[in-house]
PDB file of C-alpha atoms and ligand atoms in Angstrom:
ATOM      1  CA  MET A  21       8.322  20.668 -16.424  1.00 47.00           C
ATOM      2  CA  ILE A  22       5.408  22.550 -17.930  1.00 52.00           C
ATOM      3  CA  LYS A  23       4.820  25.957 -16.405  1.00 53.00           C
ATOM      4  CA  TYR A  24       1.161  26.821 -16.441  1.00 55.00           C
ATOM      5  CA  THR A  25       0.443  30.503 -16.910  1.00 56.00           C
ATOM      6  CA  GLY A  26      -2.611  32.634 -17.454  1.00 59.00           C
ATOM      7  CA  PRO A  27      -6.097  32.417 -16.075  1.00 70.00           C
ATOM      8  CA  LYS A  28      -6.759  28.877 -17.249  1.00 90.00           C
ATOM      9  CA  LYS A  29      -6.776  26.404 -14.384  1.00 96.00           C
ATOM     10  CA  ILE A  30      -5.056  23.044 -14.670  1.00 97.00           C
ATOM     11  CA  LYS A  31      -7.430  20.159 -15.224  1.00 98.00           C
ATOM     12  CA  THR A  32      -6.547  17.595 -12.592  1.00 98.00           C
ATOM     13  CA  ALA A  33      -7.426  13.966 -11.893  1.00 98.00           C
ATOM     14  CA  VAL A  34      -7.016  12.530  -8.404  1.00 99.00           C
ATOM     15  CA  PHE A  35      -6.306   8.794  -8.054  1.00 98.00           C
ATOM     16  CA  ILE A  36      -7.420   7.111  -4.829  1.00 98.00           C
ATOM     17  CA  SER A  37      -7.828   3.626  -3.349  1.00 98.00           C
ATOM     18  CA  GLY A  38      -9.319   4.246   0.095  1.00 98.00           C
ATOM     19  CA  THR A  39     -10.547   6.902   2.499  1.00 98.00           C
ATOM     20  CA  GLY A  40      -9.802   9.896   0.308  1.00 98.00           C
ATOM     21  CA  SER A  41      -9.148  12.517   2.982  1.00 98.00           C
ATOM     22  CA  ASN A  42      -6.436  14.017   0.757  1.00 98.00           C
ATOM     23  CA  LEU A  43      -8.888  13.963  -2.153  1.00 98.00           C
ATOM     24  CA  LYS A  44     -11.501  15.825  -0.104  1.00 98.00           C
ATOM     25  CA  ASN A  45      -8.887  18.328   0.948  1.00 98.00           C
ATOM     26  CA  LEU A  46      -7.668  18.854  -2.637  1.00 98.00           C
ATOM     27  CA  ILE A  47     -11.242  19.383  -3.821  1.00 98.00           C
ATOM     28  CA  LYS A  48     -11.727  22.066  -1.160  1.00 98.00           C
ATOM     29  CA  PHE A  49      -8.423  23.666  -2.163  1.00 98.00           C
ATOM     30  CA  SER A  50      -9.372  23.585  -5.859  1.00 98.00           C
ATOM     31  CA  LYS A  51     -12.474  25.621  -5.110  1.00 97.00           C
ATOM     32  CA  LYS A  52     -10.434  28.497  -3.711  1.00 96.00           C
ATOM     33  CA  LYS A  53      -9.897  31.504  -5.943  1.00 93.00           C
ATOM     34  CA  ASN A  54      -6.120  31.301  -5.783  1.00 92.00           C
ATOM     35  CA  SER A  55      -5.974  27.595  -6.602  1.00 96.00           C
ATOM     36  CA  PRO A  56      -4.215  26.861  -9.922  1.00 97.00           C
ATOM     37  CA  ILE A  57      -6.176  23.595 -10.401  1.00 98.00           C
ATOM     38  CA  THR A  58      -9.664  22.273 -10.901  1.00 98.00           C
ATOM     39  CA  ILE A  59     -10.500  18.666 -10.040  1.00 98.00           C
ATOM     40  CA  ASP A  60     -12.275  17.195 -13.022  1.00 98.00           C
ATOM     41  CA  LEU A  61     -11.972  13.486 -12.486  1.00 98.00           C
ATOM     42  CA  ILE A  62     -11.574  10.945  -9.679  1.00 98.00           C
ATOM     43  CA  ILE A  63     -10.071   7.577 -10.533  1.00 98.00           C
ATOM     44  CA  SER A  64      -9.991   4.547  -8.258  1.00 98.00           C
ATOM     45  CA  ASN A  65      -8.883   0.941  -8.593  1.00 98.00           C
ATOM     46  CA  ASN A  66     -11.306   0.051  -5.814  1.00 98.00           C
ATOM     47  CA  SER A  67     -15.068   0.330  -6.257  1.00 98.00           C
ATOM     48  CA  LYS A  68     -15.457   0.270  -2.459  1.00 98.00           C
ATOM     49  CA  ALA A  69     -13.108   3.199  -1.823  1.00 98.00           C
ATOM     50  CA  LYS A  70     -14.792   5.474   0.699  1.00 98.00           C
ATOM     51  CA  GLY A  71     -13.349   8.489  -1.082  1.00 98.00           C
ATOM     52  CA  LEU A  72     -15.500   7.838  -4.153  1.00 98.00           C
ATOM     53  CA  SER A  73     -18.434   9.350  -2.261  1.00 98.00           C
ATOM     54  CA  TYR A  74     -16.795  12.763  -2.647  1.00 98.00           C
ATOM     55  CA  GLY A  75     -17.363  12.432  -6.381  1.00 97.00           C
ATOM     56  CA  LYS A  76     -21.092  12.322  -5.791  1.00 96.00           C
ATOM     57  CA  PHE A  77     -21.060  15.004  -3.129  1.00 97.00           C
ATOM     58  CA  PHE A  78     -18.978  17.495  -5.123  1.00 98.00           C
ATOM     59  CA  LYS A  79     -20.400  16.450  -8.509  1.00 98.00           C
ATOM     60  CA  ILE A  80     -17.090  15.322  -9.925  1.00 98.00           C
ATOM     61  CA  LYS A  81     -16.942  12.568 -12.533  1.00 98.00           C
ATOM     62  CA  LYS A  82     -15.568   9.309 -11.120  1.00 98.00           C
ATOM     63  CA  LYS A  83     -14.270   6.167 -12.798  1.00 98.00           C
ATOM     64  CA  VAL A  84     -13.332   2.808 -11.308  1.00 98.00           C
ATOM     65  CA  PHE A  85     -10.798   0.606 -13.088  1.00 97.00           C
ATOM     66  CA  ASN A  86     -10.235  -3.001 -12.171  1.00 95.00           C
ATOM     67  CA  PHE A  87      -6.474  -3.469 -12.355  1.00 93.00           C
ATOM     68  CA  LYS A  88      -6.494  -7.210 -13.146  1.00 93.00           C
ATOM     69  CA  ASN A  89      -5.091  -6.573 -16.617  1.00 95.00           C
ATOM     70  CA  LYS A  90      -2.841  -3.577 -16.061  1.00 94.00           C
ATOM     71  CA  ILE A  91      -1.808  -3.026 -19.699  1.00 94.00           C
ATOM     72  CA  LEU A  92      -5.396  -2.968 -20.906  1.00 96.00           C
ATOM     73  CA  ILE A  93      -6.644  -0.907 -17.996  1.00 97.00           C
ATOM     74  CA  GLU A  94      -3.947   1.713 -18.351  1.00 98.00           C
ATOM     75  CA  LYS A  95      -4.885   2.076 -22.024  1.00 97.00           C
ATOM     76  CA  GLU A  96      -8.511   2.660 -21.040  1.00 97.00           C
ATOM     77  CA  MET A  97      -7.431   5.011 -18.282  1.00 98.00           C
ATOM     78  CA  LEU A  98      -5.357   7.058 -20.717  1.00 97.00           C
ATOM     79  CA  SER A  99      -8.237   7.449 -23.116  1.00 97.00           C
ATOM     80  CA  VAL A 100     -10.465   8.680 -20.272  1.00 98.00           C
ATOM     81  CA  LEU A 101      -7.750  11.092 -19.111  1.00 98.00           C
ATOM     82  CA  TYR A 102      -7.385  12.440 -22.659  1.00 97.00           C
ATOM     83  CA  LYS A 103     -11.164  12.667 -23.055  1.00 97.00           C
ATOM     84  CA  TYR A 104     -11.371  14.921 -20.004  1.00 97.00           C
ATOM     85  CA  LYS A 105      -8.248  16.841 -21.136  1.00 97.00           C
ATOM     86  CA  ILE A 106      -6.499  16.058 -17.867  1.00 98.00           C
ATOM     87  CA  GLU A 107      -3.140  17.833 -17.534  1.00 97.00           C
ATOM     88  CA  LEU A 108      -2.134  16.856 -13.998  1.00 98.00           C
ATOM     89  CA  ILE A 109      -2.548  13.660 -11.969  1.00 98.00           C
ATOM     90  CA  CYS A 110      -2.437  13.725  -8.167  1.00 99.00           C
ATOM     91  CA  LEU A 111      -1.994  10.334  -6.543  1.00 98.00           C
ATOM     92  CA  ALA A 112      -3.560  10.405  -3.089  1.00 98.00           C
ATOM     93  CA  GLY A 113      -3.438   7.047  -1.346  1.00 98.00           C
ATOM     94  CA  PHE A 114      -3.485   5.223  -4.687  1.00 98.00           C
ATOM     95  CA  MET A 115      -2.245   1.688  -3.981  1.00 97.00           C
ATOM     96  CA  LYS A 116      -1.387   0.539  -7.505  1.00 97.00           C
ATOM     97  CA  ILE A 117       1.952   1.028  -9.219  1.00 96.00           C
ATOM     98  CA  LEU A 118       1.637   2.699 -12.597  1.00 97.00           C
ATOM     99  CA  SER A 119       3.695   1.308 -15.480  1.00 97.00           C
ATOM    100  CA  LYS A 120       6.740   3.075 -16.913  1.00 96.00           C
ATOM    101  CA  SER A 121       4.943   3.653 -20.202  1.00 96.00           C
ATOM    102  CA  PHE A 122       1.944   5.237 -18.471  1.00 97.00           C
ATOM    103  CA  ILE A 123       4.206   7.513 -16.433  1.00 97.00           C
ATOM    104  CA  ARG A 124       6.125   8.498 -19.590  1.00 96.00           C
ATOM    105  CA  LYS A 125       2.886   9.722 -21.156  1.00 96.00           C
ATOM    106  CA  PHE A 126       2.327  12.100 -18.218  1.00 96.00           C
ATOM    107  CA  LYS A 127       5.989  12.853 -17.601  1.00 94.00           C
ATOM    108  CA  GLY A 128       6.469  15.555 -14.979  1.00 95.00           C
ATOM    109  CA  LYS A 129       2.712  15.776 -14.500  1.00 97.00           C
ATOM    110  CA  ILE A 130       2.096  13.112 -11.852  1.00 98.00           C
ATOM    111  CA  LEU A 131       2.407  14.015  -8.186  1.00 98.00           C
ATOM    112  CA  ASN A 132       2.240  11.728  -5.175  1.00 98.00           C
ATOM    113  CA  ILE A 133       1.973  12.259  -1.436  1.00 98.00           C
ATOM    114  CA  HIS A 134       3.903   9.847   0.738  1.00 98.00           C
ATOM    115  CA  PRO A 135       3.695   9.553   4.550  1.00 98.00           C
ATOM    116  CA  SER A 136       7.417   9.669   5.365  1.00 98.00           C
ATOM    117  CA  LEU A 137      10.421  11.914   4.953  1.00 98.00           C
ATOM    118  CA  LEU A 138      11.613  10.472   1.656  1.00 98.00           C
ATOM    119  CA  PRO A 139      14.056   9.004   0.749  1.00 98.00           C
ATOM    120  CA  LYS A 140      13.462   7.316   4.107  1.00 98.00           C
ATOM    121  CA  TYR A 141      10.807   4.589   4.174  1.00 98.00           C
ATOM    122  CA  LYS A 142       9.686   4.182   0.590  1.00 98.00           C
ATOM    123  CA  GLY A 143       6.772   1.779   0.183  1.00 98.00           C
ATOM    124  CA  LEU A 144       4.297   0.643   2.824  1.00 98.00           C
ATOM    125  CA  ASN A 145       3.944   0.764   6.629  1.00 98.00           C
ATOM    126  CA  THR A 146       6.002   3.935   6.959  1.00 98.00           C
ATOM    127  CA  HIS A 147       4.723   4.891  10.417  1.00 98.00           C
ATOM    128  CA  ALA A 148       5.400   1.471  11.956  1.00 98.00           C
ATOM    129  CA  ARG A 149       8.885   1.491  10.452  1.00 98.00           C
ATOM    130  CA  ALA A 150       9.674   4.973  11.816  1.00 98.00           C
ATOM    131  CA  LEU A 151       8.386   3.929  15.274  1.00 98.00           C
ATOM    132  CA  ASN A 152      10.364   0.666  15.232  1.00 98.00           C
ATOM    133  CA  LYS A 153      13.550   2.549  14.411  1.00 98.00           C
ATOM    134  CA  LYS A 154      12.818   4.926  17.294  1.00 98.00           C
ATOM    135  CA  ASP A 155      13.138   7.911  14.948  1.00 98.00           C
ATOM    136  CA  LYS A 156      12.658  11.322  16.521  1.00 98.00           C
ATOM    137  CA  PHE A 157      10.901  12.696  13.446  1.00 98.00           C
ATOM    138  CA  SER A 158       8.797  11.478  10.605  1.00 98.00           C
ATOM    139  CA  GLY A 159       6.663  13.481   8.214  1.00 98.00           C
ATOM    140  CA  CYS A 160       5.315  13.613   4.706  1.00 98.00           C
ATOM    141  CA  THR A 161       6.575  14.341   1.214  1.00 98.00           C
ATOM    142  CA  VAL A 162       5.038  15.500  -2.043  1.00 98.00           C
ATOM    143  CA  HIS A 163       7.111  14.349  -5.001  1.00 98.00           C
ATOM    144  CA  LEU A 164       6.952  13.938  -8.736  1.00 98.00           C
ATOM    145  CA  VAL A 165       6.344  10.375  -9.842  1.00 98.00           C
ATOM    146  CA  ASN A 166       8.983   8.647 -11.947  1.00 96.00           C
ATOM    147  CA  SER A 167       9.395   5.000 -12.820  1.00 93.00           C
ATOM    148  CA  LYS A 168      11.005   4.089  -9.464  1.00 95.00           C
ATOM    149  CA  LEU A 169       8.780   3.707  -6.420  1.00 95.00           C
ATOM    150  CA  ASP A 170       8.580   6.878  -4.269  1.00 95.00           C
ATOM    151  CA  SER A 171      11.780   8.200  -5.853  1.00 96.00           C
ATOM    152  CA  GLY A 172      10.893  11.203  -8.032  1.00 97.00           C
ATOM    153  CA  LYS A 173      11.960  14.787  -7.433  1.00 98.00           C
ATOM    154  CA  ILE A 174      10.865  16.067  -4.028  1.00 98.00           C
ATOM    155  CA  ILE A 175       8.680  19.180  -4.196  1.00 98.00           C
ATOM    156  CA  LEU A 176       7.957  19.758  -0.497  1.00 98.00           C
ATOM    157  CA  GLN A 177       8.392  17.968   2.808  1.00 98.00           C
ATOM    158  CA  LYS A 178       7.049  18.544   6.298  1.00 98.00           C
ATOM    159  CA  LYS A 179       8.740  17.198   9.413  1.00 98.00           C
ATOM    160  CA  VAL A 180       6.539  15.910  12.244  1.00 98.00           C
ATOM    161  CA  LYS A 181       7.858  15.143  15.718  1.00 98.00           C
ATOM    162  CA  ILE A 182       7.450  11.608  17.033  1.00 98.00           C
ATOM    163  CA  TYR A 183       6.484  11.417  20.705  1.00 98.00           C
ATOM    164  CA  LYS A 184       7.542   8.615  23.071  1.00 97.00           C
ATOM    165  CA  ASN A 185       4.002   7.334  23.497  1.00 97.00           C
ATOM    166  CA  ASP A 186       3.048   7.533  19.803  1.00 98.00           C
ATOM    167  CA  SER A 187       1.304   4.594  18.153  1.00 98.00           C
ATOM    168  CA  VAL A 188       0.808   4.064  14.422  1.00 98.00           C
ATOM    169  CA  GLU A 189      -2.669   5.583  14.872  1.00 98.00           C
ATOM    170  CA  THR A 190      -1.639   8.740  16.708  1.00 98.00           C
ATOM    171  CA  LEU A 191       1.355   9.351  14.460  1.00 98.00           C
ATOM    172  CA  SER A 192      -0.528   8.729  11.215  1.00 98.00           C
ATOM    173  CA  LYS A 193      -3.302  11.063  12.342  1.00 98.00           C
ATOM    174  CA  ARG A 194      -0.832  13.836  13.094  1.00 98.00           C
ATOM    175  CA  ILE A 195       1.001  13.339   9.811  1.00 98.00           C
ATOM    176  CA  LEU A 196      -2.238  13.221   7.803  1.00 98.00           C
ATOM    177  CA  LYS A 197      -3.119  16.647   9.175  1.00 98.00           C
ATOM    178  CA  GLN A 198       0.144  17.948   7.747  1.00 98.00           C
ATOM    179  CA  GLU A 199      -0.428  16.117   4.449  1.00 98.00           C
ATOM    180  CA  HIS A 200      -3.586  18.157   4.023  1.00 98.00           C
ATOM    181  CA  LYS A 201      -1.512  21.348   4.175  1.00 98.00           C
ATOM    182  CA  LEU A 202       1.426  20.034   2.190  1.00 98.00           C
ATOM    183  CA  TYR A 203      -0.347  18.840  -0.975  1.00 98.00           C
ATOM    184  CA  PRO A 204      -1.972  22.208  -1.788  1.00 98.00           C
ATOM    185  CA  ALA A 205       1.274  24.001  -0.864  1.00 98.00           C
ATOM    186  CA  ALA A 206       3.248  21.803  -3.279  1.00 98.00           C
ATOM    187  CA  ILE A 207       0.734  22.443  -6.063  1.00 98.00           C
ATOM    188  CA  LYS A 208       0.973  26.181  -5.443  1.00 97.00           C
ATOM    189  CA  LYS A 209       4.759  25.962  -5.438  1.00 97.00           C
ATOM    190  CA  LEU A 210       4.754  24.241  -8.818  1.00 97.00           C
ATOM    191  CA  PHE A 211       1.940  26.012 -10.605  1.00 95.00           C
ATOM    192  CA  GLY A 212       0.735  28.920  -8.482  1.00 90.00           C
TER     193      GLY A 212
HETATM  194  C1  GRF B 307      -1.944   9.061   3.106  1.00 89.27           C
HETATM  195  O1  GRF B 307      -1.244   8.868   4.311  1.00 89.27           O
HETATM  196  C2  GRF B 307      -0.993   9.207   1.947  1.00 89.27           C
HETATM  197  O2  GRF B 307       0.196   9.845   2.284  1.00 89.27           O
HETATM  198  C3  GRF B 307      -0.722   7.773   1.584  1.00 89.27           C
HETATM  199  O3  GRF B 307      -1.959   7.120   1.754  1.00 89.27           O
HETATM  200  C4  GRF B 307      -2.739   7.825   2.723  1.00 89.27           C
HETATM  201  C5  GRF B 307      -4.040   8.158   2.065  1.00 89.27           C
HETATM  202  O4  GRF B 307      -4.959   8.717   2.938  1.00 89.27           O
HETATM  203  N1  GRF B 307      -0.153   7.670   0.269  1.00 89.27           N
HETATM  204  P1  GRF B 307      -6.328   9.315   2.404  1.00 89.27           P
HETATM  205  O5  GRF B 307      -7.000   8.226   1.586  1.00 89.27           O
HETATM  206  O6  GRF B 307      -6.023  10.523   1.563  1.00 89.27           O
HETATM  207  O7  GRF B 307      -7.130   9.655   3.619  1.00 89.27           O
END
């Protein structure tokens, strides 16, 4: 794992597919003096992603890639990432699975946030699954991305209590609030 030292901030790209509340939160974090990162690029597979509006608002370059031909698109994506000298990728609600060869090119430099206490509930619908199992806790995890889905080294986790009357909506809202604290904390832990 590369250790970043000195005054130079880490050039970061955030990948999104939807709302982008984690993106917005990471942008705000990046603007703080003690943040080790700058956000230089937003990438989405979805031109309708609500989160893309933060690119305009915060004047951050954004690029949309249509993932129909993954091999070709990843090649294009890599050249854009190199062009902007991106050193770190933060996946934040990005709904596409990156190929092994793409991940190898950014080995140890791709982070993801996942709405469960990994290794529990990899993949989708984590809140519904935790509720169905009548778990007492769920939470969120920031981890490094490797070639297996939601399986890379865990950087930080936050436990969140599940209440008897919780629904997917109430639980996801409460966990999202914690995600917004956890992602910056994990970045600080790694690079701060
Ligand atoms: C978050 O719950 C994140 O953990 C998951 O997708 C959701 C994205 O939310 N991977 P947002 O787009 O950042 O609001």
